[in-house]
Coordinates of N, CA and C in Angstrom, one line a residue:
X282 N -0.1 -18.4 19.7 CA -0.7 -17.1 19.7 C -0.9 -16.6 21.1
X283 N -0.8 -17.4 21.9 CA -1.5 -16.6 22.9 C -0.3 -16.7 24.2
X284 N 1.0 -17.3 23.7 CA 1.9 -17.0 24.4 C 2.8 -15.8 23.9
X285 N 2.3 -15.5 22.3 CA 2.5 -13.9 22.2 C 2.1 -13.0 23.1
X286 N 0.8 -13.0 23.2 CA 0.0 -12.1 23.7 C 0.6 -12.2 25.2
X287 N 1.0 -13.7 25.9 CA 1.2 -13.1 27.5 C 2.7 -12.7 27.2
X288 N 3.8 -12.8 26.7 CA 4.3 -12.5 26.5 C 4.6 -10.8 26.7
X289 N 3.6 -10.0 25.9 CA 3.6 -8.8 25.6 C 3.0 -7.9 27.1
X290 N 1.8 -9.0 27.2 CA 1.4 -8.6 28.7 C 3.0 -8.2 29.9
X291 N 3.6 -9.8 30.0 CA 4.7 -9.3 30.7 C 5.9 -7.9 30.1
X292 N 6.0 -7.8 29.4 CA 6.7 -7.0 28.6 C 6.6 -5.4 28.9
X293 N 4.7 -4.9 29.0 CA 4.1 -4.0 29.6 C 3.9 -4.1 30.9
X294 N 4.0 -5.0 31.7 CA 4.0 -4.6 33.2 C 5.3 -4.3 33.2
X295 N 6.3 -5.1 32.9 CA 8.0 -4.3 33.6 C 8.0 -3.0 32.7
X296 N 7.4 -2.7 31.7 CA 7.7 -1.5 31.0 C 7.0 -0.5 32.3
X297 N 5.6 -0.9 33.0 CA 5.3 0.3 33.8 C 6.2 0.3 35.6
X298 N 6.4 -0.8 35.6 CA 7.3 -0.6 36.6 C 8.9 0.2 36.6
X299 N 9.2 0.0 35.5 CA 10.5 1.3 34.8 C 9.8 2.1 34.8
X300 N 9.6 3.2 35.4 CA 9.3 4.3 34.8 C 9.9 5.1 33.7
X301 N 11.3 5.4 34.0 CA 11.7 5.7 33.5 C 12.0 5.5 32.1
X302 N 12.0 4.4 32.1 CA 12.4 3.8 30.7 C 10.9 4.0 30.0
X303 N 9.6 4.1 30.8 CA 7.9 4.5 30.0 C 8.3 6.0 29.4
X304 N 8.5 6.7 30.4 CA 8.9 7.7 30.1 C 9.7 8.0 28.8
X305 N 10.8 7.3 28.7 CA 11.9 7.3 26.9 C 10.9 7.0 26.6
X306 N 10.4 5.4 26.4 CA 9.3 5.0 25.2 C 8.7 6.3 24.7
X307 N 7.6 6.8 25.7 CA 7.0 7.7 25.7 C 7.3 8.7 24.8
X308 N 8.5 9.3 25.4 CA 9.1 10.6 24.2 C 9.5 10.3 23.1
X309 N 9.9 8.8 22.8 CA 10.6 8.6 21.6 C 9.2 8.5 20.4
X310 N 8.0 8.1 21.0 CA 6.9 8.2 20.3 C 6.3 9.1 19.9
X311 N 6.5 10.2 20.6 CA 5.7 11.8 20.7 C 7.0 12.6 19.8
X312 N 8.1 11.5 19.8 CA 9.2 12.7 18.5 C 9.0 12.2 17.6
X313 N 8.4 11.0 17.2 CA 8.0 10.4 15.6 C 7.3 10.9 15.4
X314 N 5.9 11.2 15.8 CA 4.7 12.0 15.7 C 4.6 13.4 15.2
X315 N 5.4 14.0 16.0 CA 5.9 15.2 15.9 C 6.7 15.5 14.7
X316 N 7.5 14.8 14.2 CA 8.6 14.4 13.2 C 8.0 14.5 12.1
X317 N 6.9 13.8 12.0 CA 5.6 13.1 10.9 C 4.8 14.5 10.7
X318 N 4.7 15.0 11.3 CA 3.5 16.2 11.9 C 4.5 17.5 11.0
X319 N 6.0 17.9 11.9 CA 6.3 18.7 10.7 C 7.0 18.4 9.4
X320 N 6.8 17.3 9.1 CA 7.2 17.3 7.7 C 6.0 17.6 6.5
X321 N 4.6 17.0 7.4 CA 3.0 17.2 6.6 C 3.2 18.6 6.4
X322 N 3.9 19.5 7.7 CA 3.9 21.1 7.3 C 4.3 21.3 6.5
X323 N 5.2 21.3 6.8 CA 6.4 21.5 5.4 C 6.1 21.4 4.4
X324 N 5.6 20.3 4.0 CA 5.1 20.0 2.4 C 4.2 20.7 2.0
X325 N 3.4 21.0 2.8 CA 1.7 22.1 3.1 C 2.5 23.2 2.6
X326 N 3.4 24.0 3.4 CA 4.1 25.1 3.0 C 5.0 25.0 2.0
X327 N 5.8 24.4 1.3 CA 6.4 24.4 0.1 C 5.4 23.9 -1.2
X328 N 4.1 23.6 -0.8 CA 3.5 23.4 -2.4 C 2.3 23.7 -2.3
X329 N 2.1 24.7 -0.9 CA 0.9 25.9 -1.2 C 0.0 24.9 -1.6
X330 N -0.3 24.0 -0.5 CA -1.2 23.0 -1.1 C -2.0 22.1 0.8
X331 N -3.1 21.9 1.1 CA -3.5 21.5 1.9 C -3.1 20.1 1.9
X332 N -3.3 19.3 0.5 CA -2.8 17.7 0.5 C -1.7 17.4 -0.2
X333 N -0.4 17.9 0.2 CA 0.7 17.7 -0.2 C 1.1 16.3 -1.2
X334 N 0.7 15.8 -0.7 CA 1.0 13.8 -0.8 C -0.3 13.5 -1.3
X335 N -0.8 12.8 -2.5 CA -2.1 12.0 -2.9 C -2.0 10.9 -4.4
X336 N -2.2 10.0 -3.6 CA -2.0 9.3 -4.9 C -3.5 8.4 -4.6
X337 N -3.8 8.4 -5.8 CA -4.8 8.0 -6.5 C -5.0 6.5 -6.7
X338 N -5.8 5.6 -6.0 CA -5.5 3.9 -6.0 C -6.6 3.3 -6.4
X339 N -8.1 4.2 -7.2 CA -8.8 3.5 -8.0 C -8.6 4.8 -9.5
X340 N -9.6 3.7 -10.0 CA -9.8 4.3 -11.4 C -10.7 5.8 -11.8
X341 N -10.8 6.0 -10.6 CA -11.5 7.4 -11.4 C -11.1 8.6 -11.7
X342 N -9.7 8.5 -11.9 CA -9.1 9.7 -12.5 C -8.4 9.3 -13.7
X343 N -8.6 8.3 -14.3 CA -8.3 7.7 -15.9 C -9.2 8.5 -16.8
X344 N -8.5 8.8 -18.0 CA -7.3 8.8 -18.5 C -6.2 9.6 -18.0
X345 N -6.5 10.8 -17.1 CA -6.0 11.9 -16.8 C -4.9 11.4 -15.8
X346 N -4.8 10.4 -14.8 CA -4.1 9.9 -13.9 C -4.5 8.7 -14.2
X347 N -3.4 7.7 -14.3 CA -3.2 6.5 -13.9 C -3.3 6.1 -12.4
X348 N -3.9 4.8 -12.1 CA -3.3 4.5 -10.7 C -2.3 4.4 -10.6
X349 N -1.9 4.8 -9.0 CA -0.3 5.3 -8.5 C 0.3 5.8 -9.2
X350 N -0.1 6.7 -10.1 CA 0.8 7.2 -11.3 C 1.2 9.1 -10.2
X351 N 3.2 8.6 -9.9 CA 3.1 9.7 -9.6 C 3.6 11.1 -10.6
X352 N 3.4 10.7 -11.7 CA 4.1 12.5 -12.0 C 3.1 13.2 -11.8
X353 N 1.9 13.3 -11.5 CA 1.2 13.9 -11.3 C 0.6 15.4 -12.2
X354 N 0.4 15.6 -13.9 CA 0.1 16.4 -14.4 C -1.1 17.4 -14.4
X355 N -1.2 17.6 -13.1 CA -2.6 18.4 -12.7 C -2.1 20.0 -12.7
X356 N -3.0 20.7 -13.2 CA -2.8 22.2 -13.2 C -3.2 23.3 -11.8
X357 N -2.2 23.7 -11.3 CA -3.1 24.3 -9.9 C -4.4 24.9 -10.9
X358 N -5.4 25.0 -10.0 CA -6.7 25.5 -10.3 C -7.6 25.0 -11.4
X359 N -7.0 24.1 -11.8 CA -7.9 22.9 -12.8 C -8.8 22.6 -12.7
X360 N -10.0 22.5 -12.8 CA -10.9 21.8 -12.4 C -11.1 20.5 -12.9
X361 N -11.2 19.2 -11.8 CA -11.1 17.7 -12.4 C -12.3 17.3 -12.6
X362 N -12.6 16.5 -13.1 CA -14.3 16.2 -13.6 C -14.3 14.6 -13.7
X363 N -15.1 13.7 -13.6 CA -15.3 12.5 -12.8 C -16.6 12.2 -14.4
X364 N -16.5 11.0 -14.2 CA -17.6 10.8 -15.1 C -18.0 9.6 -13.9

């Protein structure tokens, strides 16, 4: 374990001494994020919906939703009710 860890240490010191190459890291990180970021839009804008993506992983929307059940038969404007 802990020749992982120095391992990683050395790994991050030559990473700050490249700059350049911190620099790629860097951007390549901030375009996945970014990547991630507009596709959340996207979804937000094609289903007129704030939580695009939700799946359900206890039981409290049984019978109406199964867990991870995606078809998802919810009515925009439904009101859901919890017992």
């Amino acid at each position: 374990m802990l020749e992982i860890v120095d391992q990683q240490i050395k790994e991050l010191k030559k990473l700050w001494k490249n700059k350049r190459l911190l620099i790629h890291q860097g951007l390549n990180l901030a375009m996945i994020v970014f990547s991630a970021l507009m596709i959340w839009k996207g979804l937000m804008f094609i289903t007129k919906s704030e939580s695009p993506v939700v799946v359900v992983l206890s039981g409290s929307m049984e019978p109406a939703f199964q867990r991870a059940d995606p078809r998802g038969q919810a009515i925009v404007g439904a009101t859901s009710l919890h017992r």
